[in-house]
PDB file of C-alpha atoms in Angstrom:
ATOM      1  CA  UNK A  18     106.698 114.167 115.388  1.00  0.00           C
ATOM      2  CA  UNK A  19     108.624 117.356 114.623  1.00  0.00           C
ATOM      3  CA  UNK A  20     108.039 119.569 111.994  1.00  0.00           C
ATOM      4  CA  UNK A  21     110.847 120.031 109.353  1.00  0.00           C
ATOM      5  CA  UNK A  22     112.591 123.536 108.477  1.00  0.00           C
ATOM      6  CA  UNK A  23     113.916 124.217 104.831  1.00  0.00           C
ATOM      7  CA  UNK A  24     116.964 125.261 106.459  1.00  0.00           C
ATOM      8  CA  UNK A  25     117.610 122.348 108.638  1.00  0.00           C
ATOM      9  CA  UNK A  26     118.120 119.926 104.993  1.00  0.00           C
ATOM     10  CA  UNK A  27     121.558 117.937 104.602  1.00  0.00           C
ATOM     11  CA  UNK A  28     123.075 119.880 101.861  1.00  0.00           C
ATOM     12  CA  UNK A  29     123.584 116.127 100.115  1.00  0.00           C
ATOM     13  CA  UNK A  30     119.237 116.413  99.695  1.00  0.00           C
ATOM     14  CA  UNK A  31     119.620 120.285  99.107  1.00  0.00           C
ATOM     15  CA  UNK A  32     121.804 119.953  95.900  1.00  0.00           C
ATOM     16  CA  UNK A  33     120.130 117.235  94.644  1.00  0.00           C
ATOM     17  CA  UNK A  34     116.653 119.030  94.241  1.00  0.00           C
ATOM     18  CA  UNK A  35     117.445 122.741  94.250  1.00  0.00           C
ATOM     19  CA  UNK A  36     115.384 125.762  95.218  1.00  0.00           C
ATOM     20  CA  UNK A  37     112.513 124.697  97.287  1.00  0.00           C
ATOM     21  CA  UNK A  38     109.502 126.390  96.879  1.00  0.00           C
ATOM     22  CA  UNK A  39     107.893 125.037  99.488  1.00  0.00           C
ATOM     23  CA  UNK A  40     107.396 122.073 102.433  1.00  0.00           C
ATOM     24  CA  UNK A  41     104.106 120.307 103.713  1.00  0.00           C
ATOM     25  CA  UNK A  42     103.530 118.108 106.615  1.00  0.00           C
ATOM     26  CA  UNK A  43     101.084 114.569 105.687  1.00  0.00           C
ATOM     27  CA  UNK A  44      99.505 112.871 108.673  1.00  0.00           C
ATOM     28  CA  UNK A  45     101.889 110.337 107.968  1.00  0.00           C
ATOM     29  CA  UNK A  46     105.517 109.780 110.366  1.00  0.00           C
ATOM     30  CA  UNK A  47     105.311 108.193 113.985  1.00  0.00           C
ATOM     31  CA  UNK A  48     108.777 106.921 113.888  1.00  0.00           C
ATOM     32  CA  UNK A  49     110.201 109.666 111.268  1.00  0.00           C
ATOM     33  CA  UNK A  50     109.544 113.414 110.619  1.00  0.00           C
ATOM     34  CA  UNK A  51     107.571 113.660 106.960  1.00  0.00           C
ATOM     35  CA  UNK A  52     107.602 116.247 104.942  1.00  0.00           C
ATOM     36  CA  UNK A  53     106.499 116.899 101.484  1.00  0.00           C
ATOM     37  CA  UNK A  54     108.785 119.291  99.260  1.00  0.00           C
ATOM     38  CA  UNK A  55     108.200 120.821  96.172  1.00  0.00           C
ATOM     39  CA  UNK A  56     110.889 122.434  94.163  1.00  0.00           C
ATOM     40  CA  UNK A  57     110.873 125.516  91.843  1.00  0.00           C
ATOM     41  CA  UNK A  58     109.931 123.733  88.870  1.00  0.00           C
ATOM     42  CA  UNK A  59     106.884 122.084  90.699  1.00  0.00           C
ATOM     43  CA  UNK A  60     108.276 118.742  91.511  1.00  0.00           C
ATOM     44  CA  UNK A  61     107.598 117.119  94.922  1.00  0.00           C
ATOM     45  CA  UNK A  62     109.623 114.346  96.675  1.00  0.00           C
ATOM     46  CA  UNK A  63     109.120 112.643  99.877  1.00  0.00           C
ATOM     47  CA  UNK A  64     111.727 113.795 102.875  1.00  0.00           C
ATOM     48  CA  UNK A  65     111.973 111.437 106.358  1.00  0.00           C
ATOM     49  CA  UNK A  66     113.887 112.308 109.154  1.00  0.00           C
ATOM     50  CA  UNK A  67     114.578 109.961 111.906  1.00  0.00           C
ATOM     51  CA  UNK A  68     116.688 110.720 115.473  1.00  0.00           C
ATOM     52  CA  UNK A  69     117.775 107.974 118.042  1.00  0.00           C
ATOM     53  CA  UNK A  70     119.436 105.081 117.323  1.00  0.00           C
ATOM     54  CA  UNK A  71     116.444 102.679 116.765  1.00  0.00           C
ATOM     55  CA  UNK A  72     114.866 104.721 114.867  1.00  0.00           C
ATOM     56  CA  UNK A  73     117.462 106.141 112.558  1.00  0.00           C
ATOM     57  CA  UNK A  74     118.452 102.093 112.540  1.00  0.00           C
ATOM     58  CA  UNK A  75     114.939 101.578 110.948  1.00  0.00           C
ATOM     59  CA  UNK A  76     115.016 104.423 108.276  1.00  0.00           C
ATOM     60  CA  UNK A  77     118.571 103.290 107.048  1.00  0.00           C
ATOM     61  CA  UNK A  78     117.020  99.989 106.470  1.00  0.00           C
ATOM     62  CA  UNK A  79     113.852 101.478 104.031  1.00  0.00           C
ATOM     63  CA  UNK A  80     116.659 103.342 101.927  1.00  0.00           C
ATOM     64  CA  UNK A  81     118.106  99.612 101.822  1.00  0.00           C
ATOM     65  CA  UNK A  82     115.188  97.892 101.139  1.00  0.00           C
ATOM     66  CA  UNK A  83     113.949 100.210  98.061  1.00  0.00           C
ATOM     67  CA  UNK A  84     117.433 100.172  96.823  1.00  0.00           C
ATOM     68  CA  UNK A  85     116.618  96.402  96.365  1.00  0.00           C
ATOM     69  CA  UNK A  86     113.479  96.817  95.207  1.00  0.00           C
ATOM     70  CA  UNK A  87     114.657  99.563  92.480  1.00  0.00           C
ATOM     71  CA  UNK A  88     114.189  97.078  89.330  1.00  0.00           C
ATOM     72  CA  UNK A  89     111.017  95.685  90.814  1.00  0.00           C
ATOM     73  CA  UNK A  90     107.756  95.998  89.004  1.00  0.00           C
ATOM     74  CA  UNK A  91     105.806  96.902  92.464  1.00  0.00           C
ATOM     75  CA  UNK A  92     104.258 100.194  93.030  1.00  0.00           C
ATOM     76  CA  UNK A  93     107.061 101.394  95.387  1.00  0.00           C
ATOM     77  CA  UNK A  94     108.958 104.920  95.629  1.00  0.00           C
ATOM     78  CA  UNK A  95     112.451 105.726  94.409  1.00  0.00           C
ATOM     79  CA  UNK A  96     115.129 105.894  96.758  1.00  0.00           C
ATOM     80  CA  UNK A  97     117.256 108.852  95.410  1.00  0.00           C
ATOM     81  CA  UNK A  98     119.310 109.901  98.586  1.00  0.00           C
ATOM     82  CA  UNK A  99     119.945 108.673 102.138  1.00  0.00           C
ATOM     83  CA  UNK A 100     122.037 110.540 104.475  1.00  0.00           C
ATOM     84  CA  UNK A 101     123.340 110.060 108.207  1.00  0.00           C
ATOM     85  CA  UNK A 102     125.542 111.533 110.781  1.00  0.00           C
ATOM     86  CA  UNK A 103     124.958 114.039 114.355  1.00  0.00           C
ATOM     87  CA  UNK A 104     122.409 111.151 115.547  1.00  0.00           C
ATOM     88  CA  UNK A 105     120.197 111.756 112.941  1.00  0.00           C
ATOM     89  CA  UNK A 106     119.301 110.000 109.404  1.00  0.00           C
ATOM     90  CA  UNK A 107     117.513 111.614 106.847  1.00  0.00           C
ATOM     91  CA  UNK A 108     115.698 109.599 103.243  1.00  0.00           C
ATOM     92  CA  UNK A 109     114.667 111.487  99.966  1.00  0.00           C
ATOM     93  CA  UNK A 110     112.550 109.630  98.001  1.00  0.00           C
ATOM     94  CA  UNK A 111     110.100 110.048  95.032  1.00  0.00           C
ATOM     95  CA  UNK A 112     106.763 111.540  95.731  1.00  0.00           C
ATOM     96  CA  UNK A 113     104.047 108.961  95.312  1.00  0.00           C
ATOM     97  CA  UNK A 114     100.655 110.627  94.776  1.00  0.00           C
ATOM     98  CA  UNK A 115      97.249 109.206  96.874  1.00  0.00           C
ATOM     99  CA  UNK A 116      95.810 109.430 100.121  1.00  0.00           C
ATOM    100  CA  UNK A 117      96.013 106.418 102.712  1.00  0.00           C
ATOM    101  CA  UNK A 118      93.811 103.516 102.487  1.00  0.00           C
ATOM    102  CA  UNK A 119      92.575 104.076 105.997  1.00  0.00           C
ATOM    103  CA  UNK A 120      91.852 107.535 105.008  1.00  0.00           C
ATOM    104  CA  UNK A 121      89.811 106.143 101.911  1.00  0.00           C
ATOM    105  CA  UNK A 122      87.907 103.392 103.641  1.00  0.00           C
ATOM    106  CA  UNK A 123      87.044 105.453 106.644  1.00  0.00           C
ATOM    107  CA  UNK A 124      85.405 108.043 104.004  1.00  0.00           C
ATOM    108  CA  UNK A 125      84.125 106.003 101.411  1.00  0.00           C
ATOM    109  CA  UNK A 126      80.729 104.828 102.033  1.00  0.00           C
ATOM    110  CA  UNK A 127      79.682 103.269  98.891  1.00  0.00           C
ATOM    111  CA  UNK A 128      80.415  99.788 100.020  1.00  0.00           C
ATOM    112  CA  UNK A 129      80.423  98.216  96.435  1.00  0.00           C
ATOM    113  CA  UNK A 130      83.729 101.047  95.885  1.00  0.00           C
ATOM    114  CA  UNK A 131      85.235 100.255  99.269  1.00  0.00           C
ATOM    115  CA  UNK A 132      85.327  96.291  98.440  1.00  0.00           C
ATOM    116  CA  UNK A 133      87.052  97.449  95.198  1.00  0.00           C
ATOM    117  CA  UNK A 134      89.694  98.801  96.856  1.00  0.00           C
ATOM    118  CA  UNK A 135      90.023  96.304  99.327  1.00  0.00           C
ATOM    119  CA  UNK A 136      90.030  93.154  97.099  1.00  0.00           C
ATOM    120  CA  UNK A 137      92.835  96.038  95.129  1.00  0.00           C
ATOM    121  CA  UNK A 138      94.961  96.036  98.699  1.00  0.00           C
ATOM    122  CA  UNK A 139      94.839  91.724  98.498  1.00  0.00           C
ATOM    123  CA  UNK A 140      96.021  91.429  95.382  1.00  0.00           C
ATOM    124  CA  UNK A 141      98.857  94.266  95.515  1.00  0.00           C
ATOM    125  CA  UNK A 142      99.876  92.282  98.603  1.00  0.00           C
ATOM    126  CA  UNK A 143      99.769  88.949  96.566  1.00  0.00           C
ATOM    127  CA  UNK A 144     102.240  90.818  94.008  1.00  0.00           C
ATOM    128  CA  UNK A 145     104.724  91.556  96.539  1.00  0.00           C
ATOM    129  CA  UNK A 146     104.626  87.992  98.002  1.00  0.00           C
ATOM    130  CA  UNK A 147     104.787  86.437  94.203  1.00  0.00           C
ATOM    131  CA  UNK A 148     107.907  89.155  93.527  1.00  0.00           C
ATOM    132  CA  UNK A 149     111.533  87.076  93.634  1.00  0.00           C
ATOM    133  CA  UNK A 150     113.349  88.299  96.943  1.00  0.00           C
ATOM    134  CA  UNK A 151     116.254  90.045  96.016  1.00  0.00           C
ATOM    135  CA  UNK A 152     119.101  88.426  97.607  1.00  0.00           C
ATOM    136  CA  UNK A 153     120.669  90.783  99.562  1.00  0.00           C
ATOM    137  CA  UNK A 154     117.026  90.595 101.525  1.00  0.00           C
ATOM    138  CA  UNK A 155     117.622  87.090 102.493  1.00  0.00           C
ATOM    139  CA  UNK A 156     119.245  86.654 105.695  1.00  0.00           C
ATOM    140  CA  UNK A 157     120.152  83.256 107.245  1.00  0.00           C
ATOM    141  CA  UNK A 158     117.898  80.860 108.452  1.00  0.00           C
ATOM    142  CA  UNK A 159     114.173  81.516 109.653  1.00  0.00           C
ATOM    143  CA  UNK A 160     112.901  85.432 109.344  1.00  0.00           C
ATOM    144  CA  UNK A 161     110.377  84.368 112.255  1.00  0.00           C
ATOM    145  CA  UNK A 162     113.718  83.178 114.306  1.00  0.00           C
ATOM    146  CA  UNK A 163     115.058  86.533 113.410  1.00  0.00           C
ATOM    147  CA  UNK A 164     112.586  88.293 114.431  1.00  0.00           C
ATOM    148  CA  UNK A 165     112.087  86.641 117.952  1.00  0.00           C
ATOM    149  CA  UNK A 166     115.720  87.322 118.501  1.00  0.00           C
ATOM    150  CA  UNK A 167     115.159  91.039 117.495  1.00  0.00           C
ATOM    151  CA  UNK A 168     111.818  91.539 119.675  1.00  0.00           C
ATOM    152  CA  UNK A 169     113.888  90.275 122.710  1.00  0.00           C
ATOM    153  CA  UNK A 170     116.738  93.230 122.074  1.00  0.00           C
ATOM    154  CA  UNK A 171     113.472  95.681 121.205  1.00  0.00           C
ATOM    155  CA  UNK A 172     112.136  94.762 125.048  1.00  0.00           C
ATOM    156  CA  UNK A 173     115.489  95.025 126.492  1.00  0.00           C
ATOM    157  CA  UNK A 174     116.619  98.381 125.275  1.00  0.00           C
ATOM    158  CA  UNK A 175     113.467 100.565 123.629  1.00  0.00           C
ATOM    159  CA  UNK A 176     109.485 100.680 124.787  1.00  0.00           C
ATOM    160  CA  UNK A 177     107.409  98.155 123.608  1.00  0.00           C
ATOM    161  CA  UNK A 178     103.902  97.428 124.053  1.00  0.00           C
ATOM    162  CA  UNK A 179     104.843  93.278 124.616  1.00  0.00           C
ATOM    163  CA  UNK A 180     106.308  92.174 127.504  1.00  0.00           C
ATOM    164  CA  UNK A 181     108.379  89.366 128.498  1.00  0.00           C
ATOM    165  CA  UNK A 182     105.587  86.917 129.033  1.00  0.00           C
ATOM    166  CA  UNK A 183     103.982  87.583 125.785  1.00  0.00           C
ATOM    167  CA  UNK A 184     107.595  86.991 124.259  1.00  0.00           C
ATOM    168  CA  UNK A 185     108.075  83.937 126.312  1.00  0.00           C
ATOM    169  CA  UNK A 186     104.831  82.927 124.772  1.00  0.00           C
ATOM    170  CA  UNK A 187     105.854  83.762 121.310  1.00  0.00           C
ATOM    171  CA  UNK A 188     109.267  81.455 121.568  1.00  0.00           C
ATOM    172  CA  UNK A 189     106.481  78.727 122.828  1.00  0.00           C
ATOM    173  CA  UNK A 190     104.071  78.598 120.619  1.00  0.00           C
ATOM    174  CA  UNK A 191     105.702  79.450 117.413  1.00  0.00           C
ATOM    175  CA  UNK A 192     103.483  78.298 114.472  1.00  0.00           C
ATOM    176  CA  UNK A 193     104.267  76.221 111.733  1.00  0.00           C
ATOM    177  CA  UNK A 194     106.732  77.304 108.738  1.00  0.00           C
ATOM    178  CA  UNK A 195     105.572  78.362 105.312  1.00  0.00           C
ATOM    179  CA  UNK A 196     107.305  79.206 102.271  1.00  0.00           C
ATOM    180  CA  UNK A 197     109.101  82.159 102.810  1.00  0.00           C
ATOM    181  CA  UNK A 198     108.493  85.100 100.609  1.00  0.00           C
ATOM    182  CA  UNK A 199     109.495  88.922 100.132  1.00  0.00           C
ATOM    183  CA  UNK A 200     107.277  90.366 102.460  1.00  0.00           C
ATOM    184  CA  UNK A 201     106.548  94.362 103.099  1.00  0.00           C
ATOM    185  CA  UNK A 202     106.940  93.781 107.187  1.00  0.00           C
ATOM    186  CA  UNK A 203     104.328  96.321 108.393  1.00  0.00           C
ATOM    187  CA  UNK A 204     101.614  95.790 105.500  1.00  0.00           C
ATOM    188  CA  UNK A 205      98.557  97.781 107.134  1.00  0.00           C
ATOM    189  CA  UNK A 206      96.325 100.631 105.918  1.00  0.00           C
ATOM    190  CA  UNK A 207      98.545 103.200 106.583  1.00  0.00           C
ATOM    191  CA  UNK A 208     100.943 101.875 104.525  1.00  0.00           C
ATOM    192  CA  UNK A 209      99.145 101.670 101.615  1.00  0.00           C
ATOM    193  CA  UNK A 210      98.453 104.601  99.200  1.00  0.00           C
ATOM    194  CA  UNK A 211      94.830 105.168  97.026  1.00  0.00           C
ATOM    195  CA  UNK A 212      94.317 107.629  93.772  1.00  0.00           C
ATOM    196  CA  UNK A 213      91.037 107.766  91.868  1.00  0.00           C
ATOM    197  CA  UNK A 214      89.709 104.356  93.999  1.00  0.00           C
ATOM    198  CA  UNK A 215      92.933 102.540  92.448  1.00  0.00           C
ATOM    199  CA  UNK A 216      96.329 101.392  94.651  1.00  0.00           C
ATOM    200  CA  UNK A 217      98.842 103.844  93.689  1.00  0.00           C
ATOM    201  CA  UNK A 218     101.408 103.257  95.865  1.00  0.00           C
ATOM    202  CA  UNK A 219     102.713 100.820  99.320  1.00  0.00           C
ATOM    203  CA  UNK A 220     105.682 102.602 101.121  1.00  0.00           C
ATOM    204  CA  UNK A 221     107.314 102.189 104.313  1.00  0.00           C
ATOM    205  CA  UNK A 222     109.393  99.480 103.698  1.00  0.00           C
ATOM    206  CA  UNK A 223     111.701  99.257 106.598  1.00  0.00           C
ATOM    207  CA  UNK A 224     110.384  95.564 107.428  1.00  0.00           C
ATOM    208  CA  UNK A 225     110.531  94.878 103.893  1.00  0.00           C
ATOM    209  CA  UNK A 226     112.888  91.158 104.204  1.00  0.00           C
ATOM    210  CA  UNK A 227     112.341  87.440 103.104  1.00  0.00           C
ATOM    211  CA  UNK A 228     109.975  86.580 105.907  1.00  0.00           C
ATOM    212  CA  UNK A 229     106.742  85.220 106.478  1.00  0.00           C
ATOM    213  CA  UNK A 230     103.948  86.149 104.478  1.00  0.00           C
ATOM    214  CA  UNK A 231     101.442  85.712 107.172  1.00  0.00           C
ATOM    215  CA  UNK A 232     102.697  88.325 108.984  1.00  0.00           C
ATOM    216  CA  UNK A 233     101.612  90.985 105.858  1.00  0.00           C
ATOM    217  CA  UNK A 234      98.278  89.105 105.875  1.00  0.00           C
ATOM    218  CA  UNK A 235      97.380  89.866 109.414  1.00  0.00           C
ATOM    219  CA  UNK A 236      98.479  93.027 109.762  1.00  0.00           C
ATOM    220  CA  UNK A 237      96.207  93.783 107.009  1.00  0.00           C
ATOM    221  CA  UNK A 238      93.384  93.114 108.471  1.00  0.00           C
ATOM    222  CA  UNK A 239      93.680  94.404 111.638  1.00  0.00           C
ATOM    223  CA  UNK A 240      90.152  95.794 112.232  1.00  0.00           C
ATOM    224  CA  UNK A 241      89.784  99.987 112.214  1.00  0.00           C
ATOM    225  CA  UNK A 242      87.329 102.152 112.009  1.00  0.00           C
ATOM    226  CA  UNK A 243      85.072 101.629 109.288  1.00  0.00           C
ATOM    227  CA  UNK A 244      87.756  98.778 108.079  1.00  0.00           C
ATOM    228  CA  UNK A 245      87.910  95.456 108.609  1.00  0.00           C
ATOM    229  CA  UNK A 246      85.424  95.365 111.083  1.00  0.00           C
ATOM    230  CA  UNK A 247      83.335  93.024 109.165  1.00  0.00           C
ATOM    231  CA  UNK A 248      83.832  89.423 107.732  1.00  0.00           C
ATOM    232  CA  UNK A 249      83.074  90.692 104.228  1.00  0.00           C
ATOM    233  CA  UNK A 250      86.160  92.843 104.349  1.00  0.00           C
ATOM    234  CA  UNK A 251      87.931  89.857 105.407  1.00  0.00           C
ATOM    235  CA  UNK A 252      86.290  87.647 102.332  1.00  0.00           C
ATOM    236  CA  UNK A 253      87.279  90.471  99.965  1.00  0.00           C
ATOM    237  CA  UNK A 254      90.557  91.235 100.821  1.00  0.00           C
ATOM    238  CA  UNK A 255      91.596  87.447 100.370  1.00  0.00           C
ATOM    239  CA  UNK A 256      89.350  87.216  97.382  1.00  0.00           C
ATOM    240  CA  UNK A 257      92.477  89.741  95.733  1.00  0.00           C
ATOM    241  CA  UNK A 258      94.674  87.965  97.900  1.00  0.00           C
ATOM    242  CA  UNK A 259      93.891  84.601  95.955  1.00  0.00           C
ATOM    243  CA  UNK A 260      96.279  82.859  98.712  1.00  0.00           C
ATOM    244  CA  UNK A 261      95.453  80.559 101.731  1.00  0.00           C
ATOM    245  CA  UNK A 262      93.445  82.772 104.353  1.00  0.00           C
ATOM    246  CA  UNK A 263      95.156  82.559 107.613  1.00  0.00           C
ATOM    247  CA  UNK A 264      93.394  81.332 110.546  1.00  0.00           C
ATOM    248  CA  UNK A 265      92.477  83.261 113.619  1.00  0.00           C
ATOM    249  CA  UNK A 266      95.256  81.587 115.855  1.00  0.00           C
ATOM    250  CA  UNK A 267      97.927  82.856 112.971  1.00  0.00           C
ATOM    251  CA  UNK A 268      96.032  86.263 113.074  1.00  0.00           C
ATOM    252  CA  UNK A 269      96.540  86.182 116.549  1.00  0.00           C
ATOM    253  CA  UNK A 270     100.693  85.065 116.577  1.00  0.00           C
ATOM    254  CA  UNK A 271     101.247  87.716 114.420  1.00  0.00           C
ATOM    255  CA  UNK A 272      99.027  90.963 114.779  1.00  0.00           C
ATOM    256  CA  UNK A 273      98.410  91.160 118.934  1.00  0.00           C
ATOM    257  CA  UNK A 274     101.928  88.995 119.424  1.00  0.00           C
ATOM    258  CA  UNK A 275     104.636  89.804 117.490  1.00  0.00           C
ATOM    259  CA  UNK A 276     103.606  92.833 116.094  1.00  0.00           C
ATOM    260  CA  UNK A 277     103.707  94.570 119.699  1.00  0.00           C
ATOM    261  CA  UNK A 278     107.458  94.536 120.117  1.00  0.00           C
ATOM    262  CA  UNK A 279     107.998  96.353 116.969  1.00  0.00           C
TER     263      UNK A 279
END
């Protein structure tokens, strides 16, 4: 992704925080430009830029999504500006302190500290599924219908790594409906900030929608280096979880099915 230039701010962003004093660049952004600002009087915020119509499509749906979540008691940043026009969208938001929990697990080796965290990244996901869904998150029928329909216009129009007989498959074999839920939509270790071996933030909420909760829960677990590559991880995680564990074929559905046309 592209680096972003003080200069090249909407002047919606620039009045709203003032003199900046300064602008870093986290590992963080594969379908936005991220940038870290800090203002004159030392406080940061969070800036994304997006370009191209899916994308920009996606970050105008975050600045959605956390304006529903505002009055929600789940570790999630502030929306406090979105703005769009000349193909590109751009999202201020409050800065939320931590590294990622990849970054964490891949350097923590004290295993009774990494199962901490990880039984920590269950139960912050049971919070958001145990959350009410604010209604203007709830769409019409099925999310997994939805999201079928949506993976089928992803193949047609953008790159994807699923193809049409994986999506064939998908319509086949769908699995049996649950409860639906408020769901974060792309719940994985990326996605999921840690401070002082505590959960201090989940962001990147553009598949945030009343959906299917098993969809969080494998993504999740997707196995990474030095995460998840082991059962105990597994046991842990759902241990915080304190939900039904999903089974392998659901883990399957979800994380190397669906999953690859978004």
């Amino acid at each position: 992704m592209e680096s972003i230039k003080i200069n090249e701010l909407p002047i919606e962003i620039t009045e709203m925080v003032g003199a900046l004093s300064e602008i870093a660049f986290p590992k963080q952004g594969y379908t936005s430009d991220v940038g870290i600002v800090k203002a004159l009087n030392s406080e940061k915020f969070v800036i994304k830029r997006s370009k191209g119509e899916q994308f920009c499509n996606w970050l105008k749906r975050e600045a959605f999504v956390l304006k529903c979540l505002k009055d929600a008691n789940l570790p999630v940043p502030r929306l406090l500006k979105f703005v769009e026009g000349n193909g590109e969208s751009w999202m201020l938001t409050q800065f939320m302190e931590g590294q990622t929990l990849r970054s964490y697990l891949l350097n923590e080796q004290n295993e009774i500290k990494r199962h901490e965290v990880i039984y920590q990244f269950g139960k912050v996901l049971k919070e958001i599924h145990s959350t009410p869904c604010p209604s203007e998150l709830k769409g019409e029928g099925l999310w997994l219908d939805q999201m079928l329909e949506t993976a089928e216009y992803n193949l047609l129009h953008y790159e994807t790594d699923g193809n049409a007989k994986l999506l064939q498959r998908l319509k086949e074999k769908k699995p049996v409906s649950v409860k639906q839920a408020l769901i974060h939509g792309d719940f994985t270790i990326d996605n999921v900030l840690v401070k002082e071996g505590l959960i201090s933030a989940v962001i990147d909420w553009n598949g945030g929608a009343f959906g299917d909760p098993r969809y969080d829960a494998a993504l999740a677990i997707r196995p990474k280096q030095n995460a998840f590559e082991n059962e105990s991880d597994r046991v842990v995680f759902f241990e915080g979880y304190g939900g039904k564990r999903i089974t392998e074929s659901e883990f399957t559905y979800f994380e190397d099915g669906l999953y690859n046309f978004f």
